[in-house]
Coordinates of C-alpha atoms in Angstrom, one line a residue:
Chain A
P157 CA 0.0 0.0 0.0
V158 CA 1.1 3.5 -0.8
N159 CA 1.7 5.8 2.1
S160 CA -0.9 8.6 2.2
S161 CA 0.0 12.2 2.9
S162 CA -2.6 12.2 5.6
C163 CA -1.2 9.1 7.2
A164 CA 2.2 8.4 8.7
M165 CA 2.1 4.6 8.7
G166 CA 5.7 4.2 7.8
N167 CA 6.9 0.6 8.3
K168 CA 4.7 0.0 11.4
T169 CA 2.8 -2.9 9.8
T170 CA 3.4 -5.1 12.8
H171 CA 1.8 -2.5 15.1
I172 CA -1.1 -2.1 12.8
R173 CA -1.7 -5.8 12.6
E174 CA -1.6 -6.2 16.4
K175 CA -4.0 -3.4 17.1
Y176 CA -6.4 -4.4 14.4
E177 CA -6.4 -8.1 15.4
N178 CA -6.8 -7.5 19.2
I179 CA -8.9 -4.4 19.4
L180 CA -10.2 -2.7 16.3
S181 CA -11.6 -5.8 14.6
H182 CA -13.8 -6.5 17.7
D183 CA -15.1 -3.0 17.7
I184 CA -16.0 -3.3 14.0
D185 CA -17.8 -6.6 14.5
E186 CA -19.7 -5.1 17.4
L187 CA -20.8 -2.1 15.2
V188 CA -21.9 -4.4 12.4
N189 CA -24.0 -6.4 14.7
M190 CA -25.5 -3.3 16.1
S191 CA -26.4 -2.2 12.5
A192 CA -28.5 -5.4 12.1
E193 CA -30.6 -4.5 15.1
Y194 CA -32.0 -1.3 13.6
R195 CA -34.9 -1.1 11.1
D196 CA -33.6 -0.5 7.6
R197 CA -36.6 -1.0 5.5
C198 CA -36.2 2.5 4.2
C199 CA -32.7 1.9 3.1
K200 CA -33.6 -0.6 0.3
N201 CA -36.0 1.6 -1.7
K202 CA -34.7 5.1 -1.3
K203 CA -31.9 6.4 -3.4
H204 CA -29.6 8.4 -1.2
E205 CA -29.1 11.8 -2.7
N206 CA -25.8 13.5 -2.1
S207 CA -24.5 10.4 -0.6
K208 CA -20.8 9.8 -1.0
V209 CA -19.7 6.5 -2.1
F210 CA -16.2 5.4 -1.2
F211 CA -14.4 2.6 -2.8
C212 CA -11.6 0.6 -1.4
N213 CA -9.1 1.2 -4.2
D214 CA -6.4 -1.3 -4.9
T215 CA -3.0 -0.3 -3.6
Q216 CA -4.7 2.5 -1.9
E217 CA -6.4 0.7 1.0
I218 CA -5.0 3.0 3.7
E219 CA -6.3 6.1 1.9
S220 CA -9.6 4.5 1.3
L221 CA -9.9 3.6 5.0
Q222 CA -8.9 7.1 6.0
R223 CA -11.6 8.7 3.8
M224 CA -14.2 6.3 5.1
A225 CA -13.3 7.0 8.6
C226 CA -13.2 10.7 8.3
N227 CA -16.6 10.6 6.4
M228 CA -18.1 8.6 9.2
L229 CA -17.2 11.2 11.8
R230 CA -19.7 13.7 10.3
F231 CA -22.5 11.4 11.5
F232 CA -21.6 11.9 15.1
H233 CA -23.8 14.9 15.4
K234 CA -26.7 13.6 13.4
Q235 CA -29.6 13.6 15.9
K236 CA -31.8 11.4 13.8
I237 CA -29.5 8.6 14.3
S238 CA -29.5 6.7 17.6
K239 CA -26.9 8.1 20.0
D240 CA -25.4 4.7 20.9
Y241 CA -25.1 3.8 17.2
R242 CA -23.4 7.0 16.1
W243 CA -21.2 7.1 19.1
K244 CA -20.0 3.6 18.4
A245 CA -19.5 4.5 14.7
A246 CA -17.4 7.4 15.8
L247 CA -15.3 5.2 18.0
V248 CA -14.5 2.9 15.2
S249 CA -13.6 5.8 12.9
C250 CA -11.3 7.3 15.6
G251 CA -9.8 3.9 16.1
T252 CA -9.2 3.5 12.3
L253 CA -7.4 6.8 12.2
Q254 CA -5.4 6.1 15.3
V255 CA -4.2 2.7 14.1
L256 CA -3.3 4.0 10.7
H257 CA -1.8 7.2 12.1
C258 CA -4.0 9.2 9.8
K259 CA -5.5 12.6 10.0
C260 CA -8.6 14.0 8.4
E261 CA -8.4 16.9 6.0
R262 CA -10.6 18.9 8.2
H263 CA -9.2 19.1 11.6
K264 CA -12.5 19.8 13.2
K265 CA -13.5 16.2 12.7
E266 CA -10.8 15.0 14.9
K267 CA -12.2 16.9 17.8
V268 CA -14.9 14.4 17.7
C269 CA -12.4 11.7 18.6
T270 CA -11.5 13.8 21.7
Q271 CA -15.2 14.0 22.6
V272 CA -15.8 10.4 22.0
N273 CA -12.8 9.3 24.1
T274 CA -14.0 11.5 26.9
H275 CA -16.2 9.8 29.4
N276 CA -18.8 12.2 30.8
K277 CA -21.4 10.6 33.0
D278 CA -23.6 13.6 32.9
T279 CA -24.1 13.5 29.1
E280 CA -24.3 9.8 28.8
K281 CA -27.9 8.9 28.5
S282 CA -29.1 5.5 27.3
E283 CA -31.8 5.6 24.7
Q284 CA -34.6 3.3 25.4
S285 CA -36.3 3.5 22.1
K286 CA -34.7 3.2 18.7
K287 CA -35.4 5.8 16.1
K288 CA -37.1 5.4 12.9
C289 CA -35.3 4.5 9.6
N290 CA -34.0 7.6 7.8
Q291 CA -31.6 8.5 5.1
E292 CA -28.8 9.4 7.4
F293 CA -28.9 6.1 9.1
C294 CA -28.8 4.3 5.8
E295 CA -25.8 6.3 4.7
L296 CA -24.0 5.5 7.9
K297 CA -24.8 1.9 7.7
E298 CA -23.5 1.8 4.2
N299 CA -20.3 3.5 5.2
I300 CA -19.8 1.0 8.0
S301 CA -20.2 -1.9 5.6
S302 CA -17.7 -0.3 3.2
L303 CA -15.2 0.2 6.1
R304 CA -15.4 -3.3 7.2
S305 CA -15.0 -4.6 3.7
C306 CA -12.0 -2.4 3.1
W307 CA -10.4 -3.6 6.4
N308 CA -10.9 -7.2 5.4
K309 CA -9.1 -6.5 2.1
F310 CA -6.3 -4.6 3.8
E311 CA -5.9 -7.3 6.3
K312 CA -5.2 -9.9 3.7
I313 CA -2.6 -7.7 2.2
I314 CA -0.7 -6.8 5.4
F315 CA -1.1 -10.2 7.0
R316 CA 0.5 -12.2 4.3
Chain B
M63 CA 37.2 45.0 32.5
L64 CA 39.2 42.2 34.0
K65 CA 37.2 42.3 37.2
M66 CA 34.0 42.1 35.2
T67 CA 35.2 39.1 33.2
Q68 CA 36.2 37.4 36.4
M69 CA 32.9 38.1 38.0
S70 CA 30.9 36.6 35.1
T71 CA 33.1 33.5 35.1
V72 CA 32.5 33.0 38.8
L73 CA 28.8 33.5 38.5
S74 CA 28.5 31.0 35.6
I75 CA 30.5 28.5 37.6
F76 CA 28.4 29.1 40.6
V77 CA 25.2 28.6 38.5
L78 CA 26.5 25.4 37.1
F79 CA 27.4 24.3 40.6
L80 CA 23.9 25.0 41.8
R81 CA 22.2 23.2 38.9
T82 CA 24.4 20.2 39.4
T83 CA 23.7 20.1 43.1
F84 CA 19.9 20.5 43.0
G85 CA 19.3 18.5 39.8
E86 CA 16.8 21.0 38.4
S87 CA 15.4 19.7 35.2
G88 CA 12.3 19.8 33.2
C89 CA 12.6 23.2 31.8
T90 CA 14.9 22.0 29.1
S91 CA 12.6 19.1 28.0
A92 CA 11.8 19.7 24.4
D93 CA 8.2 18.5 24.3
G94 CA 7.0 21.9 23.3
D95 CA 3.5 21.1 24.5
G96 CA 3.6 22.9 27.7
T97 CA 4.3 19.8 29.9
F98 CA 7.3 18.9 31.6
V99 CA 8.5 15.4 31.5
D100 CA 10.7 14.4 34.3
D101 CA 14.1 13.2 33.3
E102 CA 13.9 10.5 35.9
P103 CA 10.5 8.8 35.5
D104 CA 11.3 6.5 38.4
N105 CA 10.6 9.2 40.8
F106 CA 7.0 9.0 39.8
D107 CA 6.0 6.5 42.5
I108 CA 2.5 5.4 41.5
D109 CA 1.1 2.1 40.5
C110 CA -1.7 1.9 38.0
F111 CA -3.7 -0.9 36.4
S112 CA -6.4 -0.9 33.7
Q113 CA -9.6 -2.8 33.6
L114 CA -10.8 -3.3 30.1
E115 CA -14.5 -3.1 29.4
F116 CA -15.1 -2.4 33.0
K117 CA -18.6 -1.0 32.2
D118 CA -20.0 -1.5 28.7
S119 CA -17.4 -0.1 26.3
Y120 CA -15.6 1.9 28.9
S121 CA -12.4 0.9 30.5
R122 CA -11.1 2.0 33.8
L123 CA -7.7 3.1 35.1
T124 CA -6.9 2.9 38.8
C125 CA -3.8 4.5 40.2
N126 CA -2.4 4.9 43.7
F127 CA 0.8 6.2 45.2
T128 CA 3.3 3.7 46.4
E129 CA 4.5 6.2 48.9
L130 CA 1.9 8.5 50.3
P131 CA 2.6 12.1 49.6
P132 CA 2.6 14.5 52.4
H133 CA -0.9 15.3 53.7
N134 CA -0.6 18.9 53.3
T135 CA 0.1 18.6 49.6
N136 CA -2.6 18.1 47.0
Y137 CA -1.7 16.0 44.1
T138 CA -3.7 15.5 40.9
L139 CA -3.4 12.7 38.5
A140 CA -4.4 13.0 34.9
L141 CA -4.4 10.8 31.9
C142 CA -3.1 12.7 28.9
T143 CA -3.1 11.9 25.2
K144 CA -1.5 13.6 22.3
E145 CA -3.9 14.3 19.5
D146 CA -2.7 16.2 16.5
G147 CA -0.2 18.1 18.4
N148 CA -2.5 18.8 21.2
Y149 CA -2.0 17.4 24.6
V150 CA -5.4 16.5 26.0
C151 CA -5.6 15.5 29.6
F152 CA -8.3 14.1 31.7
N153 CA -8.2 14.3 35.5
M154 CA -8.7 11.2 37.5
E155 CA -11.2 11.0 40.3
K156 CA -9.8 10.6 43.7
Q157 CA -11.5 8.2 46.1
E158 CA -9.8 7.8 49.5
D159 CA -6.2 7.0 48.5
A160 CA -6.8 5.8 44.9
Y161 CA -7.5 7.6 41.6
F162 CA -10.0 6.4 39.0
L163 CA -10.7 7.3 35.5
Q164 CA -13.0 5.7 32.9
F165 CA -12.0 6.0 29.2
T166 CA -12.7 4.3 25.9
D167 CA -9.6 4.7 23.8
I168 CA -7.2 1.9 24.4
L169 CA -5.4 2.2 21.1
S170 CA -3.4 5.4 21.6
N171 CA -0.4 5.9 23.7
K172 CA -1.1 7.8 26.9
D173 CA 0.7 9.5 29.7
I174 CA 0.0 9.6 33.3
C175 CA 0.7 13.0 34.7
M176 CA 0.9 14.2 38.3
D177 CA 0.2 17.7 39.3
S178 CA 0.9 19.3 42.6
E179 CA 0.9 22.7 44.0
T180 CA 4.5 22.7 44.7
K181 CA 5.8 20.8 41.8
R182 CA 5.3 21.0 38.1
R183 CA 3.4 18.5 36.2
V184 CA 5.3 15.2 35.9
C185 CA 4.3 12.7 33.4
R186 CA 5.1 9.2 32.6
S187 CA 4.2 7.1 29.6
L188 CA 1.4 4.6 30.1
V189 CA 0.3 1.8 27.9
V190 CA -3.1 0.7 29.1
T191 CA -2.8 -2.7 27.4
D192 CA 0.3 -3.6 29.3
I193 CA -1.2 -3.0 32.8
V194 CA -4.3 -5.0 32.4
K195 CA -5.9 -6.5 35.5
P196 CA -8.7 -9.0 34.6
E197 CA -12.0 -9.4 36.4
V198 CA -12.2 -12.0 39.2
P199 CA -13.3 -15.5 38.2
F200 CA -16.5 -16.8 39.8
D201 CA -18.8 -19.8 40.0
I202 CA -16.4 -22.6 40.9
N203 CA -17.9 -26.0 40.5
I204 CA -16.3 -29.3 41.6
T205 CA -17.5 -32.6 40.3
Y206 CA -16.2 -36.0 41.2
Q207 CA -15.9 -38.6 38.5
K208 CA -16.0 -41.9 40.1
E209 CA -14.9 -44.0 37.2
A210 CA -11.8 -42.0 36.6
N211 CA -11.3 -41.0 40.2
E212 CA -10.8 -37.4 39.1
Y213 CA -12.2 -34.1 40.3
L214 CA -13.3 -31.8 37.6
I215 CA -13.0 -28.1 38.6
H216 CA -15.0 -25.7 36.4
Y217 CA -15.2 -21.9 36.8
S218 CA -16.3 -18.8 34.9
T219 CA -14.9 -15.4 34.0
P220 CA -16.8 -12.2 33.0
H221 CA -14.5 -11.8 30.0
S222 CA -16.1 -14.8 28.3
W223 CA -18.8 -12.5 27.0
K224 CA -16.6 -9.5 26.5
K225 CA -14.5 -8.5 23.4
Y226 CA -10.9 -8.0 24.1
L227 CA -9.8 -10.6 26.7
K228 CA -11.9 -13.5 25.7
D229 CA -9.6 -16.6 25.2
K230 CA -6.6 -14.4 26.0
L231 CA -6.3 -15.2 29.8
I232 CA -4.4 -17.6 31.9
H233 CA -6.1 -19.0 34.9
Q234 CA -4.4 -20.1 38.0
I235 CA -6.0 -22.7 40.3
A236 CA -4.8 -23.0 43.8
Y237 CA -5.9 -25.9 46.1
Q238 CA -5.0 -27.0 49.5
K239 CA -5.8 -29.6 52.0
E240 CA -7.3 -28.2 55.2
G241 CA -4.4 -27.0 57.2
G242 CA -1.9 -27.8 54.5
T243 CA 0.1 -25.7 51.9
W244 CA -1.3 -24.2 48.7
K245 CA -0.6 -25.8 45.4
T246 CA -1.2 -24.1 42.0
I247 CA -1.9 -25.1 38.5
E248 CA -2.1 -22.8 35.4
T249 CA -4.3 -23.3 32.4
P250 CA -5.8 -21.2 29.6
Y251 CA -9.0 -23.2 29.9
L252 CA -12.0 -22.8 32.1
Q253 CA -11.7 -26.2 33.7
I254 CA -9.2 -28.5 35.1
K255 CA -9.0 -32.0 36.5
L256 CA -7.4 -33.1 39.8
L257 CA -6.3 -36.7 40.0
G258 CA -7.8 -38.5 43.0
K259 CA -4.6 -40.4 43.5
N260 CA -2.8 -37.2 44.1
L261 CA -5.2 -36.2 46.8
E262 CA -5.8 -37.8 50.2
N263 CA -9.0 -39.8 50.7
D264 CA -11.8 -38.6 52.8
A265 CA -10.1 -35.1 53.3
S266 CA -11.4 -31.6 53.1
Y267 CA -9.9 -29.4 50.3
E268 CA -10.3 -25.7 49.3
V269 CA -10.0 -24.3 45.8
K270 CA -9.7 -20.7 44.4
V271 CA -8.9 -19.2 41.0
R272 CA -7.5 -16.0 39.5
S273 CA -6.6 -14.8 36.0
K274 CA -4.0 -12.9 34.1
P275 CA -3.5 -11.8 30.5
N276 CA -1.6 -14.4 28.5
G277 CA 1.0 -11.9 27.3
D278 CA 0.5 -12.2 23.6
Y279 CA -0.7 -8.6 23.2
F280 CA -2.3 -7.8 26.5
K281 CA -0.1 -7.8 29.5
G282 CA -0.7 -7.2 33.1
M283 CA -1.1 -8.7 36.5
W284 CA -3.1 -11.3 38.4
S285 CA -6.7 -10.5 39.3
E286 CA -7.9 -10.9 42.8
W287 CA -8.6 -14.4 44.0
S288 CA -12.0 -15.8 43.6
T289 CA -14.1 -16.9 46.6
S290 CA -12.9 -20.3 47.8
K291 CA -14.9 -23.4 47.3
S292 CA -14.5 -26.4 49.6
F293 CA -15.0 -30.0 48.8
R294 CA -14.4 -33.4 50.4
T295 CA -12.6 -36.2 48.7
A296 CA -14.1 -39.6 48.4
R297 CA -13.3 -42.3 50.9
E298 CA -11.2 -45.3 49.9
Q299 CA -14.3 -46.9 48.4
H300 CA -13.1 -46.6 45.0
S301 CA -10.7 -49.5 45.7
T302 CA -13.5 -51.4 47.3
E303 CA -15.8 -50.5 44.5
S304 CA -13.3 -51.6 42.0
Y305 CA -13.0 -54.9 43.9
N306 CA -16.7 -55.3 44.0
S307 CA -17.0 -54.5 40.3
M308 CA -14.2 -57.1 39.6
V309 CA -16.1 -59.7 41.5
V310 CA -19.3 -58.8 39.7
V311 CA -17.5 -59.1 36.4
I312 CA -16.0 -62.5 37.3
L313 CA -19.3 -63.8 38.5
S314 CA -20.9 -62.6 35.4
I315 CA -18.4 -64.4 33.2
L316 CA -18.8 -67.6 35.3
G317 CA -22.5 -67.4 35.0
F318 CA -22.3 -66.9 31.3
M319 CA -20.0 -69.8 30.9
L320 CA -22.2 -72.0 33.1
S321 CA -25.2 -71.1 31.0
I322 CA -23.3 -72.0 27.8
V323 CA -22.4 -75.4 29.3
M324 CA -26.0 -76.0 30.4
I325 CA -27.3 -75.2 27.0
V326 CA -24.8 -77.6 25.4
L327 CA -25.8 -80.3 27.9
V328 CA -29.4 -79.8 27.3
I329 CA -28.9 -80.0 23.5
T330 CA -26.7 -83.1 23.8
F331 CA -29.0 -85.1 26.2
W332 CA -32.4 -83.8 25.0
E333 CA -33.4 -86.7 23.0
N334 CA -32.1 -89.5 25.1
R335 CA -32.6 -88.4 28.7
I336 CA -34.4 -85.1 29.2
K337 CA -37.3 -85.5 26.9
P338 CA -38.2 -89.0 28.0
A339 CA -38.2 -87.8 31.6
V340 CA -40.1 -84.7 30.9
W341 CA -42.6 -86.2 28.4
P342 CA -42.5 -89.9 28.9
N343 CA -43.8 -91.9 26.1
L344 CA -47.0 -93.9 26.5
P345 CA -46.0 -97.3 27.8
D346 CA -46.1 -100.1 25.5
H347 CA -47.8 -102.9 27.3
K348 CA -45.6 -105.5 25.9
K349 CA -42.4 -103.7 26.6
T350 CA -43.6 -102.6 30.0
L351 CA -44.4 -106.1 31.0
E352 CA -41.0 -107.3 29.8
Q353 CA -39.4 -104.6 31.8
L354 CA -41.4 -105.5 34.9
C355 CA -40.5 -109.1 34.6
K356 CA -37.5 -110.2 36.6
K357 CA -34.7 -111.4 34.7
P358 CA -35.4 -114.9 33.9
K359 CA -33.1 -117.8 34.4
N360 CA -31.2 -119.0 31.6
N361 CA -33.5 -121.8 30.9
F362 CA -36.6 -119.7 31.4
D363 CA -38.5 -118.3 28.5
I364 CA -40.4 -115.1 28.9
S365 CA -43.1 -115.0 26.4
F366 CA -46.9 -114.7 26.2
N367 CA -47.0 -116.8 23.2
P368 CA -48.3 -120.3 24.2
E369 CA -46.7 -121.9 21.2
S370 CA -43.3 -121.1 22.6
F371 CA -44.0 -123.1 25.6
G372 CA -44.6 -126.3 23.8
Y373 CA -41.6 -128.0 25.5
V374 CA -42.7 -126.9 28.9
H375 CA -44.4 -129.3 31.0
I376 CA -47.5 -127.7 32.0
H377 CA -49.2 -128.8 35.2
K378 CA -52.8 -128.3 35.2
V379 CA -54.0 -127.3 38.4
D380 CA -57.7 -127.0 39.2
G381 CA -57.2 -125.1 42.4
I382 CA -54.6 -123.6 44.5
R383 CA -54.9 -123.6 48.1
A384 CA -53.3 -121.4 50.5
K385 CA -50.8 -122.8 52.8
A386 CA -53.2 -123.1 55.6
E387 CA -55.6 -124.9 53.3
V388 CA -52.8 -127.3 52.3
E389 CA -52.0 -127.9 55.9
N390 CA -55.5 -128.8 56.3
F391 CA -55.1 -131.2 53.6
L392 CA -52.7 -133.2 55.6
Q393 CA -55.2 -133.6 58.2
P394 CA -58.1 -135.9 57.5
S395 CA -60.6 -133.4 56.4
T396 CA -63.1 -133.5 53.8
A397 CA -63.5 -129.7 53.6
L398 CA -60.4 -129.4 51.8
E399 CA -61.5 -131.2 48.7
T400 CA -64.7 -129.3 48.6
N401 CA -63.1 -126.0 49.2
L402 CA -60.3 -126.3 47.0
T403 CA -61.3 -125.4 43.5
E404 CA -59.2 -123.7 41.2
K405 CA -59.2 -123.2 37.6
F406 CA -56.5 -122.3 35.5
R407 CA -56.5 -121.2 32.1
S408 CA -55.7 -124.1 29.9
G409 CA -52.4 -123.7 28.3
S410 CA -52.2 -120.7 30.4
D411 CA -49.2 -118.8 30.7
L412 CA -48.9 -119.6 34.3
K413 CA -46.7 -122.2 35.5
M414 CA -47.0 -123.2 39.0
N415 CA -44.2 -125.0 40.6
L416 CA -45.2 -126.8 43.6
A417 CA -42.4 -127.1 46.0
M418 CA -43.1 -129.3 48.9
T419 CA -40.8 -129.0 51.7
D420 CA -42.9 -131.0 54.0
K421 CA -45.9 -132.9 53.6
S422 CA -47.4 -131.1 56.4
N423 CA -46.5 -127.9 54.9
L424 CA -47.3 -127.4 51.3
N425 CA -45.5 -124.5 49.9
L426 CA -46.6 -123.5 46.5
S427 CA -44.5 -121.4 44.6
V428 CA -46.2 -120.1 41.6
T429 CA -44.5 -118.9 38.6
Y430 CA -45.7 -118.3 35.2
G431 CA -45.7 -120.9 32.6
G432 CA -48.0 -123.8 33.4
I433 CA -50.4 -125.6 35.6
W434 CA -50.1 -128.4 38.0
P435 CA -50.9 -131.7 36.7
A436 CA -53.3 -133.7 38.7
E437 CA -51.0 -136.6 39.2
A438 CA -48.4 -134.4 40.7
L439 CA -50.8 -132.9 43.1
N440 CA -52.1 -136.2 44.0
R441 CA -48.7 -137.4 44.6
L442 CA -47.8 -134.5 46.8
L443 CA -51.0 -134.2 48.6
G444 CA -51.9 -137.9 48.7
T445 CA -55.4 -137.4 48.0
N446 CA -57.7 -137.6 45.1
Q447 CA -59.6 -134.6 46.2
F448 CA -58.6 -132.8 43.1
A449 CA -60.9 -133.5 40.5
V450 CA -58.9 -131.7 38.1
T451 CA -58.7 -133.2 34.8
E452 CA -57.1 -132.0 31.7
G453 CA -60.5 -131.5 30.3
N454 CA -61.0 -128.9 32.7
C455 CA -57.9 -127.2 31.8
S456 CA -59.6 -125.5 28.9
S457 CA -61.8 -123.8 31.3
S458 CA -59.5 -123.9 34.2
T459 CA -58.7 -120.5 35.4
Y460 CA -57.7 -119.0 38.6
E461 CA -58.5 -115.9 40.2
V462 CA -55.7 -113.7 41.4
C463 CA -57.4 -110.5 41.8
H464 CA -59.3 -111.0 44.9
S465 CA -58.5 -110.8 48.5
N466 CA -61.0 -111.3 51.2
R467 CA -63.6 -111.8 48.5
V468 CA -63.1 -108.2 47.5
P469 CA -62.3 -107.7 43.9
L470 CA -59.0 -106.0 43.5
C471 CA -58.9 -105.6 39.8
D472 CA -61.0 -106.0 36.9
D473 CA -59.8 -105.9 33.3
G474 CA -60.8 -106.8 29.9
F475 CA -60.0 -110.3 30.3
N476 CA -63.3 -112.1 30.4
L477 CA -61.9 -115.5 31.0
P478 CA -63.9 -117.7 33.4
S479 CA -62.3 -118.1 36.6
A480 CA -63.0 -119.4 40.1
P481 CA -62.1 -117.8 43.2
L482 CA -59.2 -119.1 45.0
L483 CA -60.2 -120.7 48.2
D484 CA -58.8 -119.4 51.4
P485 CA -60.8 -120.0 54.5
S486 CA -59.1 -117.2 56.3
G487 CA -59.8 -114.9 53.5
Q488 CA -56.2 -113.8 53.6
P489 CA -53.8 -114.1 50.9
G490 CA -51.9 -117.3 51.5
P491 CA -48.4 -118.3 50.8
E492 CA -49.5 -119.6 47.5
S493 CA -49.3 -116.1 46.1
L494 CA -48.2 -115.8 42.6
N495 CA -44.8 -114.8 41.7
G496 CA -46.2 -111.6 40.6
D497 CA -44.3 -109.4 38.3
T498 CA -47.1 -109.6 35.9
I499 CA -50.4 -111.1 36.8
S500 CA -53.1 -112.4 34.6
Q501 CA -56.2 -111.2 36.2
M502 CA -59.5 -112.9 36.0
V503 CA -62.9 -111.8 36.8
P504 CA -64.6 -114.3 38.9
T505 CA -68.0 -115.7 37.9
S506 CA -70.7 -117.1 40.0
D507 CA -70.7 -120.5 38.5
M508 CA -67.0 -121.0 39.3
R509 CA -67.5 -120.5 43.0
S510 CA -66.4 -123.2 45.3
P511 CA -69.0 -125.0 47.2
N512 CA -67.4 -123.6 50.3
N513 CA -68.9 -120.4 51.3
E514 CA -65.6 -119.0 52.2
E515 CA -64.1 -118.3 49.0
A516 CA -60.5 -118.2 48.8
Y517 CA -58.9 -115.4 47.1
V518 CA -55.4 -115.2 46.2
T519 CA -54.0 -111.9 45.5
M520 CA -50.9 -111.0 43.7
S521 CA -49.3 -110.0 46.9
S522 CA -49.7 -113.6 48.0
F523 CA -48.0 -114.7 44.9
Y524 CA -45.2 -112.4 45.8
K525 CA -44.9 -114.0 49.2
I526 CA -44.9 -117.4 47.7
Q527 CA -42.0 -116.5 45.5

């Protein structure tokens, strides 16, 4: 994989592998399982306007992952999405950026990671009811699926 | 000028002396982020451990001072992370003598910093994945397996349903006999077996468990010990039980072999011995009679065919008297000739041998095969009372089935017969040699003129013989 200008991976493939296998992969699996619990009937028929589609380009897996992670961070403030769900998605995005030593083009997005990593009991409120299906939820779910697929592809490359 | 130069030199030397003596540092650390990292991190005397997934997705950091700081000094511990050039710190919550902090990010490298009123912030690097302290195991179960004489110890850990430390722990099982020393065993699994032969019989034991990261990626320390569980080992019954089971096995084998032998014997002797005894065949009269007969003498033919006894001298006897009757014969008495009537079947299969031991004592031994001729009787008895003629032989019969004038038997033989005379009514010594007896039904016209009819039963024949 080609080193991205936003990422400073260097030759730390071993560290990436260890962190992904022992920590990040479990978080991604948990997020995917959480996606299956929400209603997504509206996601099949609707065409998502202005939705960005990210591909996991060959030889550019790290850049693809960095773009996907940075794009997922914008859903952290979407109130129509369940708080637990978007909070978990932001955690995975921040973990992806941290493992790959990447930064987002827009620095404001990384502040989300600071907020996500901060534990504040006062603001933590568990949602008892899940929200209805909406376009933002569908986009986030699609992003999560793409992120997972790209990580699987990248894993096969770096874990040869 | 010279004095100014000397003064500056002395001051610089003095400053260097002071810096060397007091070890002032931190200001020259080149972090550039506003923090001061101590050049000697070992002075930072705190111990920390992390608990992953302590509550939901949050992990927890716990720190405490190894040496308590002075009471009049307030210290603050903070967990700091570098993010895009920024040093973001989160203060830990103090509870009694320990500091706690919940966090989510376990991927990034962190620093633990101590702030005090008198000192500058001192930080030390901290890798939360290297100071992991697992949760305490629980639910210890001990099961005794009699067949294997083993004790299965099973326990649980909260990390089985969590993400990071599942299947990445090493468990240590400690057990001791009551009042003895602890012995430990380590395993990555959630169960272990203790061999019964390594434990004392009928003794009380105690078991407890703790866990630690296996060191592949997560490192750390032992968890707290679980609550102890006690159990008592079995008595020495297993040896007795094994002995009993061996006896049962041996007896089962012997029983099986015995049953096999019995089956073989039954099959072998079924036709010849068992079946005839269980279901005897209907007797063949001829064979039965042959079997009942005593073994004849060499010159004695056993046959019911009259033609086979052509060579036999048949003595026709009209009547057979009992011994007492014969004795009366010896005395002048006319009753004897009128009382003694006896008819034999002519050519009968009865042969009566008259053996006279004494004239006063007529002993008739009767066997099958003939009748007494009149001449012989006359010669023996000396009288002509017998009016037996050969012509009467054809109709001569004798009755052997009566005793005391009571018919003892009655069969299909409708041969005319006359009751044997016996004044006493008792079977006399002239009883037939009676293995087989030809039985006759008496008729009234054959009765003797004597009112006391003489009956000779087969038992009397036996006695004669």
